[in-house]
Amino acid sequence: MSIDKREVSAIEADPIADPGLPAHQPRPTDTDEYLEKRAERQVATLFGLSTLFVILFCVSYFVFKIGDDPTEILGFGASNVALGGCLGLALLCIGVGMIQWARKLMSDHEIVEFRHPGSSSDEDRTETVAILQTGLEESGIGRRPLIRNSLLGAMGALGIVAILPLRDLGPLPGDKLNHTVWKKGMRVVQDVGGNPIKPADMEIGQLVNGEPAVFFEEKDGEPIYDGVALQVQKAKAAVVIVKMQPDDITPWPGRENWGVDGILCYSKICTHVGCPISLWEQQTHHLLCPCHQSTFDLADNGKVIFGPAARHLPQLPLALDDEGYLIATSDFTEAVGPSFWERDTIKTGE
Ligand code: FES
């Protein structure tokens, strides 16, 4: 039997014949009213459970302690576990409820849709709106107030999850950003080893990373700071101590006695966005921030000579105690670290 050319090209274009759609099979919920009602209640129960988990989320937010001595579950912060678990379960219940709704109750008639050109003509838009409306009608959301209302309740309750954490934006820090733990008479110690420093221990051109000897501070025989609180205070008060030729230093008026034998002390926290700095160029007295290359001249009051930082490095005034060790004569006289909205303008010559 011979096959002509037209038949060959038809077979090449469509080698497997389109079998068409199989006959529609109704689901149990399509034919049994009892099963339909039961599925409806299951979906509503899932949406109701979602609301319940949102309420538990809110309760957990207030009940579990966070901070220095947090409540724990299996070694994890109870607050995190409870908030994450409740939010996850609330979303899961809504998701599973929607899947069950679509599988068991929404219309499941098979349809064939041919691909249209990509442009959206007016006819297409009209058709789309009509399809959406048909979908809405077929979902039965108008006829099933139990599902509709429980879903609206669950979605509304989810909104609380977004609103409640706004409470964590407060309270405002007040005066806290303007102070560190440095105070008159507190020793400057090396950040590794915690050894106090004598001027003779340093050579010209040397830079040492330092911190306050705050771990000696006690009240009623107990340390004022320990653990995480101690580390936080030390990090905020971190300093660099540098020794230069005294003749190279040009202090602003009022800062003439802030150094000891050419030793000056500055905050280690960049005034741009707060990176720790200690890239030191002995010859030029420049301190370079590795994050965005702000450069500060430590012989000239920590002045910015390059880069995005808008403020000089805060300087800590130094003196010697009775045993000849370096001590601070006060806290910093201005806020350390990056700029913030209410930060005062500086109190000295810049
Ligand atoms: S944090 Fe130092 S330059 Fe940006």
Short mmCIF file of C-alpha atoms and ligand atoms in Angstrom, two decimals:
data_model
loop_
_atom_site.label_atom_id
_atom_site.label_comp_id
_atom_site.label_asym_id
_atom_site.label_seq_id
_atom_site.Cartn_x
_atom_site.Cartn_y
_atom_site.Cartn_z
CA MET A 1 0.00 0.00 0.00
CA SER A 2 1.45 3.34 -0.93
CA ILE A 3 1.10 6.50 1.22
CA ASP A 4 0.89 9.78 -0.59
CA LYS A 5 2.89 12.88 0.38
CA ARG A 6 0.05 14.63 2.20
CA GLU A 7 -0.51 11.65 4.53
CA VAL A 8 3.24 11.49 5.31
CA SER A 9 3.37 15.16 6.30
CA ALA A 10 0.19 14.77 8.43
CA ILE A 11 1.78 11.83 10.32
CA GLU A 12 5.02 13.82 10.81
CA ALA A 13 3.12 16.82 12.13
CA ASP A 14 1.04 14.78 14.59
CA PRO A 15 2.64 11.35 15.03
CA ILE A 16 0.44 10.45 18.05
CA ALA A 17 -3.26 11.02 17.60
CA ASP A 18 -4.93 13.20 20.26
CA PRO A 19 -6.92 10.76 22.41
CA GLY A 20 -9.19 13.58 23.66
CA LEU A 21 -10.34 14.03 27.25
CA PRO A 22 -11.43 11.01 29.25
CA ALA A 23 -15.06 10.94 30.36
CA HIS A 24 -15.69 13.06 33.46
CA GLN A 25 -15.79 11.05 36.70
CA PRO A 26 -17.89 12.62 39.46
CA ARG A 27 -16.30 12.66 42.92
CA PRO A 28 -18.02 11.20 46.00
CA THR A 29 -18.72 14.76 47.19
CA ASP A 30 -20.47 15.51 43.87
CA THR A 31 -23.01 12.76 44.35
CA ASP A 32 -23.40 12.38 48.12
CA GLU A 33 -24.75 15.37 50.01
CA TYR A 34 -23.59 13.94 53.37
CA LEU A 35 -19.99 13.68 52.11
CA GLU A 36 -20.21 17.17 50.63
CA LYS A 37 -21.30 18.66 53.97
CA ARG A 38 -18.62 16.71 55.79
CA ALA A 39 -15.92 18.07 53.43
CA GLU A 40 -17.28 21.56 53.97
CA ARG A 41 -16.96 21.16 57.75
CA GLN A 42 -13.42 19.79 57.40
CA VAL A 43 -12.35 22.83 55.40
CA ALA A 44 -13.99 25.22 57.87
CA THR A 45 -12.30 23.36 60.77
CA LEU A 46 -8.89 23.84 59.15
CA PHE A 47 -9.53 27.57 58.74
CA GLY A 48 -10.74 27.72 62.35
CA LEU A 49 -7.59 25.93 63.53
CA SER A 50 -5.54 28.54 61.67
CA THR A 51 -7.28 31.27 63.69
CA LEU A 52 -6.56 29.34 66.88
CA PHE A 53 -2.82 29.14 66.08
CA VAL A 54 -2.74 32.90 65.44
CA ILE A 55 -4.24 33.43 68.90
CA LEU A 56 -1.60 31.11 70.38
CA PHE A 57 1.04 33.11 68.49
CA CYS A 58 -0.15 36.28 70.22
CA VAL A 59 -0.23 34.59 73.63
CA SER A 60 3.30 33.17 73.16
CA TYR A 61 4.58 36.61 72.23
CA PHE A 62 3.70 37.89 75.69
CA VAL A 63 4.20 34.74 77.79
CA PHE A 64 7.73 33.54 76.95
CA LYS A 65 10.67 35.45 78.39
CA ILE A 66 13.41 36.67 76.08
CA GLY A 67 16.62 38.58 76.79
CA ASP A 68 19.23 37.65 79.41
CA ASP A 69 17.49 34.63 80.92
CA PRO A 70 15.11 33.37 78.23
CA THR A 71 12.62 30.54 78.66
CA GLU A 72 13.88 27.49 76.75
CA ILE A 73 12.34 24.47 75.01
CA LEU A 74 14.83 21.63 74.29
CA GLY A 75 17.70 24.11 74.47
CA PHE A 76 16.10 26.56 72.03
CA GLY A 77 14.51 29.90 72.89
CA ALA A 78 10.88 29.10 73.75
CA SER A 79 9.70 32.37 72.24
CA ASN A 80 11.25 31.60 68.86
CA VAL A 81 9.98 28.01 68.88
CA ALA A 82 6.43 29.00 69.86
CA LEU A 83 6.16 31.99 67.51
CA GLY A 84 7.62 30.08 64.55
CA GLY A 85 5.57 26.95 65.29
CA CYS A 86 2.27 28.80 65.67
CA LEU A 87 2.76 30.94 62.58
CA GLY A 88 3.84 27.89 60.54
CA LEU A 89 0.82 25.87 61.66
CA ALA A 90 -1.56 28.79 61.00
CA LEU A 91 -0.28 29.05 57.41
CA LEU A 92 -0.29 25.28 56.99
CA CYS A 93 -3.95 25.02 58.06
CA ILE A 94 -4.99 27.69 55.57
CA GLY A 95 -3.00 25.97 52.81
CA VAL A 96 -4.37 22.49 53.53
CA GLY A 97 -7.91 23.89 53.87
CA MET A 98 -7.68 25.52 50.46
CA ILE A 99 -6.32 22.35 48.86
CA GLN A 100 -9.17 20.29 50.35
CA TRP A 101 -11.69 22.89 49.25
CA ALA A 102 -10.39 22.76 45.67
CA ARG A 103 -10.11 18.94 45.58
CA LYS A 104 -13.45 18.06 47.10
CA LEU A 105 -15.86 20.93 46.56
CA MET A 106 -14.89 23.25 43.73
CA SER A 107 -15.94 22.37 40.19
CA ASP A 108 -13.56 19.80 38.64
CA HIS A 109 -14.82 19.71 35.04
CA GLU A 110 -11.96 19.08 32.65
CA ILE A 111 -11.52 21.82 30.10
CA VAL A 112 -9.33 22.33 27.05
CA GLU A 113 -7.95 25.72 26.36
CA PHE A 114 -6.22 26.51 23.11
CA ARG A 115 -3.28 28.83 23.11
CA HIS A 116 -4.14 32.33 22.01
CA PRO A 117 -1.87 35.09 20.74
CA GLY A 118 -0.03 36.84 23.57
CA SER A 119 -1.65 40.23 23.12
CA SER A 120 -4.55 41.15 25.37
CA SER A 121 -7.41 42.25 23.19
CA ASP A 122 -10.60 43.69 24.56
CA GLU A 123 -12.32 40.41 23.84
CA ASP A 124 -9.67 38.56 25.86
CA ARG A 125 -10.13 40.87 28.80
CA THR A 126 -13.87 40.49 28.70
CA GLU A 127 -13.44 36.76 28.45
CA THR A 128 -10.98 36.71 31.37
CA VAL A 129 -13.33 38.63 33.60
CA ALA A 130 -16.13 36.26 32.63
CA ILE A 131 -13.92 33.24 33.42
CA LEU A 132 -12.98 34.71 36.79
CA GLN A 133 -16.60 35.30 37.59
CA THR A 134 -17.47 31.79 36.54
CA GLY A 135 -14.63 30.52 38.74
CA LEU A 136 -15.96 32.51 41.65
CA GLU A 137 -19.41 31.11 41.12
CA GLU A 138 -18.11 27.58 40.73
CA SER A 139 -16.01 27.86 43.89
CA GLY A 140 -19.32 28.27 45.65
CA ILE A 141 -17.94 31.03 47.90
CA GLY A 142 -21.26 32.88 47.66
CA ARG A 143 -23.27 29.79 48.48
CA ARG A 144 -21.04 28.59 51.29
CA PRO A 145 -20.99 31.31 53.93
CA LEU A 146 -19.43 28.96 56.50
CA ILE A 147 -16.27 28.53 54.42
CA ARG A 148 -16.22 32.14 53.27
CA ASN A 149 -16.56 33.57 56.76
CA SER A 150 -14.08 31.20 58.38
CA LEU A 151 -11.54 32.01 55.63
CA LEU A 152 -12.09 35.75 56.08
CA GLY A 153 -11.62 35.28 59.83
CA ALA A 154 -8.40 33.31 59.33
CA MET A 155 -6.97 35.87 56.87
CA GLY A 156 -7.93 38.75 59.15
CA ALA A 157 -6.29 37.03 62.11
CA LEU A 158 -3.09 36.61 60.06
CA GLY A 159 -2.95 40.38 59.75
CA ILE A 160 -2.33 40.55 63.49
CA VAL A 161 0.93 38.64 62.96
CA ALA A 162 2.21 41.54 60.85
CA ILE A 163 1.03 44.21 63.28
CA LEU A 164 2.02 42.75 66.64
CA PRO A 165 5.85 42.85 66.16
CA LEU A 166 5.62 46.63 65.55
CA ARG A 167 5.63 46.82 69.34
CA ASP A 168 9.34 45.85 69.23
CA LEU A 169 10.17 49.17 67.54
CA GLY A 170 10.03 50.81 70.97
CA PRO A 171 10.86 52.06 73.46
CA LEU A 172 13.24 54.71 72.13
CA PRO A 173 16.81 54.42 73.45
CA GLY A 174 16.72 57.87 75.07
CA ASP A 175 20.17 58.95 76.23
CA LYS A 176 21.72 55.47 76.09
CA LEU A 177 23.46 55.98 72.73
CA ASN A 178 25.41 58.93 74.12
CA HIS A 179 27.18 56.91 76.84
CA THR A 180 29.51 53.95 77.22
CA VAL A 181 30.84 52.26 80.36
CA TRP A 182 34.00 54.36 80.34
CA LYS A 183 34.28 56.60 83.38
CA LYS A 184 36.88 58.57 85.27
CA GLY A 185 39.66 56.35 86.64
CA MET A 186 38.77 53.20 84.65
CA ARG A 187 41.87 51.46 83.35
CA VAL A 188 42.49 50.93 79.64
CA VAL A 189 43.48 47.28 79.10
CA GLN A 190 44.50 45.22 76.09
CA ASP A 191 41.57 43.44 74.51
CA VAL A 192 43.54 40.18 74.37
CA GLY A 193 44.72 39.20 77.85
CA GLY A 194 43.17 42.15 79.64
CA ASN A 195 46.56 43.53 80.73
CA PRO A 196 46.76 47.16 81.83
CA ILE A 197 49.08 49.36 79.79
CA LYS A 198 51.98 51.59 80.85
CA PRO A 199 53.29 54.22 78.42
CA ALA A 200 56.71 52.54 78.47
CA ASP A 201 55.08 49.29 77.19
CA MET A 202 54.37 50.95 73.83
CA GLU A 203 56.72 51.96 71.04
CA ILE A 204 56.35 54.98 68.78
CA GLY A 205 54.10 53.99 65.86
CA GLN A 206 52.47 51.10 67.70
CA LEU A 207 48.70 50.51 67.79
CA VAL A 208 47.05 48.39 70.49
CA ASN A 209 43.42 47.28 70.56
CA GLY A 210 41.96 48.06 73.96
CA GLU A 211 38.86 47.91 76.10
CA PRO A 212 37.67 49.20 79.49
CA ALA A 213 38.53 47.19 82.61
CA VAL A 214 34.80 47.01 83.26
CA PHE A 215 35.04 43.41 84.50
CA PHE A 216 36.53 44.78 87.76
CA GLU A 217 33.39 46.81 88.42
CA GLU A 218 31.34 45.35 91.28
CA LYS A 219 28.29 46.25 93.28
CA ASP A 220 27.53 44.50 96.60
CA GLY A 221 30.30 42.00 95.82
CA GLU A 222 28.73 41.01 92.48
CA PRO A 223 30.00 41.99 89.02
CA ILE A 224 27.87 44.74 87.51
CA TYR A 225 28.22 43.17 84.08
CA ASP A 226 28.92 39.58 83.14
CA GLY A 227 28.12 37.14 80.36
CA VAL A 228 26.51 38.64 77.27
CA ALA A 229 25.89 42.01 78.96
CA LEU A 230 29.64 42.31 79.66
CA GLN A 231 30.52 41.49 76.03
CA VAL A 232 27.97 44.05 74.76
CA GLN A 233 29.36 46.80 76.98
CA LYS A 234 32.96 45.99 76.01
CA ALA A 235 32.06 45.99 72.30
CA LYS A 236 30.44 49.44 72.52
CA ALA A 237 33.42 50.84 74.41
CA ALA A 238 36.18 49.24 72.26
CA VAL A 239 39.13 51.53 71.58
CA VAL A 240 42.43 51.75 69.75
CA ILE A 241 45.45 53.16 71.57
CA VAL A 242 48.23 54.61 69.44
CA LYS A 243 51.63 56.08 70.30
CA MET A 244 53.04 58.86 68.12
CA GLN A 245 55.77 61.45 68.34
CA PRO A 246 54.21 64.13 70.58
CA ASP A 247 55.34 66.81 68.10
CA ASP A 248 53.24 65.20 65.33
CA ILE A 249 50.01 65.65 67.30
CA THR A 250 47.87 68.76 66.71
CA PRO A 251 45.13 68.67 69.36
CA TRP A 252 42.04 70.81 69.16
CA PRO A 253 41.70 73.50 71.84
CA GLY A 254 40.69 71.82 75.08
CA ARG A 255 42.25 68.49 74.10
CA GLU A 256 45.87 69.40 74.85
CA ASN A 257 45.99 67.12 77.90
CA TRP A 258 43.95 64.21 76.49
CA GLY A 259 47.09 62.19 75.70
CA VAL A 260 50.01 60.76 77.71
CA ASP A 261 53.53 60.85 76.24
CA GLY A 262 52.19 60.84 72.65
CA ILE A 263 49.63 58.12 73.44
CA LEU A 264 46.08 58.83 72.29
CA CYS A 265 42.96 56.73 72.53
CA TYR A 266 40.03 56.64 70.07
CA SER A 267 36.81 54.71 69.62
CA LYS A 268 37.37 51.63 67.49
CA ILE A 269 33.89 51.87 65.92
CA CYS A 270 33.75 53.55 62.51
CA THR A 271 31.48 56.60 62.43
CA HIS A 272 30.16 55.57 59.01
CA VAL A 273 28.16 52.40 59.70
CA GLY A 274 30.01 50.96 62.65
CA CYS A 275 32.67 48.53 61.44
CA PRO A 276 35.57 47.90 63.84
CA ILE A 277 38.73 49.67 62.61
CA SER A 278 42.40 48.93 63.14
CA LEU A 279 44.22 49.17 59.78
CA TRP A 280 46.96 51.52 60.90
CA GLU A 281 49.54 53.35 58.83
CA GLN A 282 52.36 54.31 61.18
CA GLN A 283 54.04 56.83 58.89
CA THR A 284 50.94 58.89 58.08
CA HIS A 285 49.02 58.31 61.35
CA HIS A 286 46.03 57.26 59.29
CA LEU A 287 43.52 54.67 60.43
CA LEU A 288 41.62 52.97 57.60
CA CYS A 289 38.21 51.34 57.86
CA PRO A 290 38.16 48.08 55.83
CA CYS A 291 34.43 48.31 55.07
CA HIS A 292 34.18 51.42 52.86
CA GLN A 293 37.68 52.91 53.17
CA SER A 294 36.89 55.85 55.44
CA THR A 295 40.24 57.14 56.67
CA PHE A 296 40.84 59.04 59.93
CA ASP A 297 43.89 61.05 60.92
CA LEU A 298 44.67 60.12 64.52
CA ALA A 299 47.32 62.83 64.85
CA ASP A 300 44.63 65.39 63.98
CA ASN A 301 41.84 64.49 66.42
CA GLY A 302 40.56 61.54 64.39
CA LYS A 303 39.48 63.81 61.56
CA VAL A 304 37.99 62.21 58.43
CA ILE A 305 40.36 62.69 55.50
CA PHE A 306 38.76 60.26 53.04
CA GLY A 307 35.66 58.14 52.55
CA PRO A 308 31.98 58.23 53.42
CA ALA A 309 32.23 58.76 57.20
CA ALA A 310 30.72 62.14 58.11
CA ARG A 311 32.20 62.51 61.62
CA HIS A 312 35.63 62.23 63.22
CA LEU A 313 36.44 59.33 65.53
CA PRO A 314 35.47 60.12 69.14
CA GLN A 315 38.53 60.45 71.38
CA LEU A 316 38.82 59.17 74.94
CA PRO A 317 40.79 61.45 77.29
CA LEU A 318 43.68 59.63 79.02
CA ALA A 319 45.77 60.05 82.18
CA LEU A 320 47.89 57.82 84.44
CA ASP A 321 46.84 56.29 87.75
CA ASP A 322 49.01 56.02 90.89
CA GLU A 323 50.70 52.88 89.56
CA GLY A 324 51.50 54.48 86.20
CA TYR A 325 48.85 52.66 84.13
CA LEU A 326 46.69 54.34 81.49
CA ILE A 327 43.21 55.32 82.68
CA ALA A 328 40.31 57.27 81.19
CA THR A 329 39.56 60.65 82.74
CA SER A 330 35.88 60.49 81.68
CA ASP A 331 33.48 58.76 79.32
CA PHE A 332 33.62 59.79 75.65
CA THR A 333 32.34 63.33 75.37
CA GLU A 334 30.20 62.45 72.35
CA ALA A 335 28.34 59.42 71.03
CA VAL A 336 30.46 56.66 69.50
CA GLY A 337 29.54 54.78 66.33
CA PRO A 338 27.41 55.70 63.34
CA SER A 339 25.33 58.84 63.09
CA PHE A 340 21.73 58.74 64.20
CA TRP A 341 18.86 61.17 64.04
CA GLU A 342 19.26 62.97 67.36
CA ARG A 343 23.05 62.79 67.57
CA ASP A 344 24.47 66.02 68.99
CA THR A 345 26.93 68.04 67.03
CA ILE A 346 30.40 67.66 68.47
CA LYS A 347 31.61 69.70 71.39
CA THR A 348 35.05 70.53 70.01
CA GLY A 349 36.55 72.39 67.11
CA GLU A 350 35.38 70.54 63.93
S1 FES B 1 31.81 51.41 58.11
FE1 FES B 1 33.70 52.36 58.00
S2 FES B 1 33.73 53.28 56.11
FE2 FES B 1 31.80 52.37 56.18
#
